[in-house]
């Protein structure tokens, strides 16, 4: 690393009392190796929101998920005015939603509509687990779904609804 950059980082670490960390992550699915798992397909990943076109972020995220989560259904729940032509050749479910008339505070109604419709597709796929993400986020750890399932087993959700 360049000595000047190192000095600047050290200055901020000492002054702010923090550690600087830096991770290089693949931007494209080409640089992700496929993992093979022998597990049943009991999980759906619902990606909700508008398609992020910059550097094909949403498209590449789905391609990465197809590689690192081969035993999960992937559901893209986006808007009916989005161009999904690049996604048609992928092995995913695409849900095109009508935008609500009232977006709500912080676009909460947009999130509710696209998330709920994505989860409804997951229900039809008869999965036991749903991982909801956004189209502008990406998970790189291939053990993330197993980790979340382990958390649910360690800390089960109590049914507090009506009986």
mmCIF file of C-alpha atoms in Angstrom:
data_model
loop_
_atom_site.group_PDB
_atom_site.id
_atom_site.type_symbol
_atom_site.label_atom_id
_atom_site.label_comp_id
_atom_site.label_asym_id
_atom_site.label_seq_id
_atom_site.Cartn_x
_atom_site.Cartn_y
_atom_site.Cartn_z
ATOM 1 C CA UNK A 1 0.000 0.000 0.000
ATOM 2 C CA UNK A 2 1.201 3.498 -0.744
ATOM 3 C CA UNK A 3 2.941 4.989 2.338
ATOM 4 C CA UNK A 4 0.957 8.244 2.101
ATOM 5 C CA UNK A 5 -2.362 6.384 2.052
ATOM 6 C CA UNK A 6 -1.203 4.294 5.009
ATOM 7 C CA UNK A 7 -0.307 7.450 6.976
ATOM 8 C CA UNK A 8 -3.723 8.982 6.277
ATOM 9 C CA UNK A 9 -5.509 5.801 7.395
ATOM 10 C CA UNK A 10 -3.398 5.561 10.565
ATOM 11 C CA UNK A 11 -4.129 9.226 11.330
ATOM 12 C CA UNK A 12 -7.905 8.675 11.130
ATOM 13 C CA UNK A 13 -7.759 5.385 13.049
ATOM 14 C CA UNK A 14 -5.930 7.011 15.952
ATOM 15 C CA UNK A 15 -7.942 10.240 15.892
ATOM 16 C CA UNK A 16 -11.390 8.604 15.581
ATOM 17 C CA UNK A 17 -10.473 5.504 17.623
ATOM 18 C CA UNK A 18 -11.617 3.138 14.864
ATOM 19 C CA UNK A 19 -10.132 0.403 12.700
ATOM 20 C CA UNK A 20 -10.155 0.851 8.965
ATOM 21 C CA UNK A 21 -11.103 -2.276 7.034
ATOM 22 C CA UNK A 22 -11.232 -2.777 3.322
ATOM 23 C CA UNK A 23 -12.772 -5.658 1.398
ATOM 24 C CA UNK A 24 -12.685 -6.308 -2.298
ATOM 25 C CA UNK A 25 -15.910 -7.954 -3.435
ATOM 26 C CA UNK A 26 -16.721 -9.254 -6.909
ATOM 27 C CA UNK A 27 -18.949 -6.940 -8.935
ATOM 28 C CA UNK A 28 -19.745 -9.620 -11.498
ATOM 29 C CA UNK A 29 -20.933 -13.197 -11.150
ATOM 30 C CA UNK A 30 -18.096 -14.274 -13.471
ATOM 31 C CA UNK A 31 -15.735 -14.005 -10.504
ATOM 32 C CA UNK A 32 -17.825 -16.152 -8.152
ATOM 33 C CA UNK A 33 -17.258 -19.899 -8.052
ATOM 34 C CA UNK A 34 -20.310 -22.116 -7.952
ATOM 35 C CA UNK A 35 -20.930 -23.993 -4.735
ATOM 36 C CA UNK A 36 -22.745 -27.325 -4.821
ATOM 37 C CA UNK A 37 -24.942 -28.207 -1.869
ATOM 38 C CA UNK A 38 -27.028 -31.308 -1.352
ATOM 39 C CA UNK A 39 -29.900 -29.725 0.489
ATOM 40 C CA UNK A 40 -33.565 -29.597 -0.325
ATOM 41 C CA UNK A 41 -34.960 -26.455 -1.906
ATOM 42 C CA UNK A 42 -36.803 -25.086 1.136
ATOM 43 C CA UNK A 43 -35.838 -21.418 0.952
ATOM 44 C CA UNK A 44 -36.808 -18.485 -1.243
ATOM 45 C CA UNK A 45 -34.904 -15.236 -1.575
ATOM 46 C CA UNK A 46 -37.305 -12.381 -2.267
ATOM 47 C CA UNK A 47 -35.509 -9.415 -3.810
ATOM 48 C CA UNK A 48 -37.796 -6.414 -3.639
ATOM 49 C CA UNK A 49 -37.499 -3.013 -5.276
ATOM 50 C CA UNK A 50 -36.509 -1.271 -8.482
ATOM 51 C CA UNK A 51 -33.888 -2.803 -10.748
ATOM 52 C CA UNK A 52 -30.483 -1.213 -10.135
ATOM 53 C CA UNK A 53 -29.015 -0.817 -13.608
ATOM 54 C CA UNK A 54 -25.691 0.777 -12.642
ATOM 55 C CA UNK A 55 -23.081 -1.914 -13.428
ATOM 56 C CA UNK A 56 -26.023 -4.350 -13.774
ATOM 57 C CA UNK A 57 -26.074 -4.556 -9.974
ATOM 58 C CA UNK A 58 -29.417 -6.357 -9.565
ATOM 59 C CA UNK A 59 -28.762 -8.704 -12.484
ATOM 60 C CA UNK A 60 -25.292 -9.629 -11.225
ATOM 61 C CA UNK A 61 -26.634 -10.068 -7.684
ATOM 62 C CA UNK A 62 -29.136 -12.636 -8.937
ATOM 63 C CA UNK A 63 -26.438 -14.437 -10.929
ATOM 64 C CA UNK A 64 -24.255 -14.561 -7.814
ATOM 65 C CA UNK A 65 -27.176 -15.892 -5.754
ATOM 66 C CA UNK A 66 -27.790 -18.595 -8.360
ATOM 67 C CA UNK A 67 -24.200 -19.714 -7.781
ATOM 68 C CA UNK A 68 -23.853 -19.425 -4.019
ATOM 69 C CA UNK A 69 -27.437 -20.380 -3.132
ATOM 70 C CA UNK A 70 -28.213 -23.098 -5.721
ATOM 71 C CA UNK A 71 -30.904 -24.625 -3.524
ATOM 72 C CA UNK A 72 -32.903 -21.440 -3.051
ATOM 73 C CA UNK A 73 -35.652 -20.091 -5.246
ATOM 74 C CA UNK A 74 -34.964 -16.515 -6.271
ATOM 75 C CA UNK A 75 -37.906 -14.159 -6.649
ATOM 76 C CA UNK A 76 -37.469 -10.686 -8.127
ATOM 77 C CA UNK A 77 -40.423 -8.526 -7.083
ATOM 78 C CA UNK A 78 -40.214 -5.236 -8.917
ATOM 79 C CA UNK A 79 -42.426 -2.754 -10.788
ATOM 80 C CA UNK A 80 -44.419 -3.309 -13.957
ATOM 81 C CA UNK A 81 -42.655 -0.374 -15.657
ATOM 82 C CA UNK A 82 -39.202 -1.961 -15.172
ATOM 83 C CA UNK A 83 -37.404 -3.599 -18.107
ATOM 84 C CA UNK A 84 -36.913 -7.228 -17.035
ATOM 85 C CA UNK A 85 -35.789 -8.537 -20.440
ATOM 86 C CA UNK A 86 -32.252 -9.298 -19.145
ATOM 87 C CA UNK A 87 -33.763 -11.445 -16.380
ATOM 88 C CA UNK A 88 -35.973 -13.673 -18.548
ATOM 89 C CA UNK A 89 -33.245 -16.260 -19.254
ATOM 90 C CA UNK A 90 -32.493 -16.747 -15.545
ATOM 91 C CA UNK A 91 -34.065 -19.494 -13.440
ATOM 92 C CA UNK A 92 -35.975 -17.055 -11.259
ATOM 93 C CA UNK A 93 -39.535 -15.994 -10.590
ATOM 94 C CA UNK A 94 -40.350 -12.446 -11.676
ATOM 95 C CA UNK A 95 -43.225 -10.549 -10.066
ATOM 96 C CA UNK A 96 -44.262 -7.298 -11.723
ATOM 97 C CA UNK A 97 -46.198 -5.092 -9.317
ATOM 98 C CA UNK A 98 -48.414 -2.078 -9.829
ATOM 99 C CA UNK A 99 -47.066 0.875 -7.854
ATOM 100 C CA UNK A 100 -49.385 2.006 -5.050
ATOM 101 C CA UNK A 101 -51.035 5.390 -5.531
ATOM 102 C CA UNK A 102 -49.799 6.547 -2.127
ATOM 103 C CA UNK A 103 -46.107 5.736 -1.587
ATOM 104 C CA UNK A 104 -46.411 6.339 2.165
ATOM 105 C CA UNK A 105 -43.736 7.629 4.515
ATOM 106 C CA UNK A 106 -40.267 6.627 3.233
ATOM 107 C CA UNK A 107 -41.968 4.667 0.417
ATOM 108 C CA UNK A 108 -43.201 2.083 2.921
ATOM 109 C CA UNK A 109 -46.214 1.189 0.767
ATOM 110 C CA UNK A 110 -43.890 0.370 -2.134
ATOM 111 C CA UNK A 111 -41.940 -1.954 0.144
ATOM 112 C CA UNK A 112 -45.097 -3.580 1.497
ATOM 113 C CA UNK A 113 -46.614 -4.253 -1.938
ATOM 114 C CA UNK A 114 -43.483 -5.700 -3.555
ATOM 115 C CA UNK A 115 -42.478 -7.705 -0.478
ATOM 116 C CA UNK A 116 -45.932 -9.188 0.128
ATOM 117 C CA UNK A 117 -46.380 -10.167 -3.525
ATOM 118 C CA UNK A 118 -42.936 -11.785 -3.549
ATOM 119 C CA UNK A 119 -43.720 -13.722 -0.369
ATOM 120 C CA UNK A 120 -47.019 -14.883 -1.875
ATOM 121 C CA UNK A 121 -45.084 -16.421 -4.782
ATOM 122 C CA UNK A 122 -42.753 -18.079 -2.251
ATOM 123 C CA UNK A 123 -45.779 -19.579 -0.492
ATOM 124 C CA UNK A 124 -46.912 -21.119 -3.790
ATOM 125 C CA UNK A 125 -43.441 -22.687 -4.092
ATOM 126 C CA UNK A 126 -44.121 -24.338 -0.710
ATOM 127 C CA UNK A 127 -40.923 -23.170 0.981
ATOM 128 C CA UNK A 128 -40.319 -23.161 4.709
ATOM 129 C CA UNK A 129 -38.088 -20.071 4.788
ATOM 130 C CA UNK A 130 -38.050 -16.691 3.075
ATOM 131 C CA UNK A 131 -35.098 -14.328 3.079
ATOM 132 C CA UNK A 132 -36.239 -10.845 2.054
ATOM 133 C CA UNK A 133 -33.631 -8.513 0.613
ATOM 134 C CA UNK A 134 -33.618 -5.386 -1.485
ATOM 135 C CA UNK A 135 -32.498 -5.011 -5.072
ATOM 136 C CA UNK A 136 -29.772 -2.573 -3.998
ATOM 137 C CA UNK A 137 -28.188 -4.967 -1.479
ATOM 138 C CA UNK A 138 -26.057 -8.057 -1.914
ATOM 139 C CA UNK A 139 -25.067 -10.978 0.324
ATOM 140 C CA UNK A 140 -21.731 -12.613 -0.499
ATOM 141 C CA UNK A 141 -21.480 -15.258 2.202
ATOM 142 C CA UNK A 142 -22.641 -18.635 0.863
ATOM 143 C CA UNK A 143 -23.324 -19.756 4.448
ATOM 144 C CA UNK A 144 -25.739 -16.891 5.198
ATOM 145 C CA UNK A 145 -28.934 -18.907 4.707
ATOM 146 C CA UNK A 146 -27.624 -21.779 6.848
ATOM 147 C CA UNK A 147 -26.637 -19.246 9.503
ATOM 148 C CA UNK A 148 -30.124 -17.685 9.550
ATOM 149 C CA UNK A 149 -31.737 -21.129 9.789
ATOM 150 C CA UNK A 150 -29.447 -21.974 12.711
ATOM 151 C CA UNK A 151 -30.505 -18.732 14.422
ATOM 152 C CA UNK A 152 -34.163 -19.681 14.026
ATOM 153 C CA UNK A 153 -33.460 -23.094 15.503
ATOM 154 C CA UNK A 154 -31.538 -21.614 18.440
ATOM 155 C CA UNK A 155 -34.086 -18.847 19.023
ATOM 156 C CA UNK A 156 -37.456 -20.146 17.788
ATOM 157 C CA UNK A 157 -40.217 -17.676 17.104
ATOM 158 C CA UNK A 158 -43.059 -18.047 19.568
ATOM 159 C CA UNK A 159 -46.536 -18.067 18.088
ATOM 160 C CA UNK A 160 -48.234 -15.245 19.947
ATOM 161 C CA UNK A 161 -51.091 -14.823 17.480
ATOM 162 C CA UNK A 162 -54.737 -15.777 17.988
ATOM 163 C CA UNK A 163 -55.463 -19.419 18.639
#
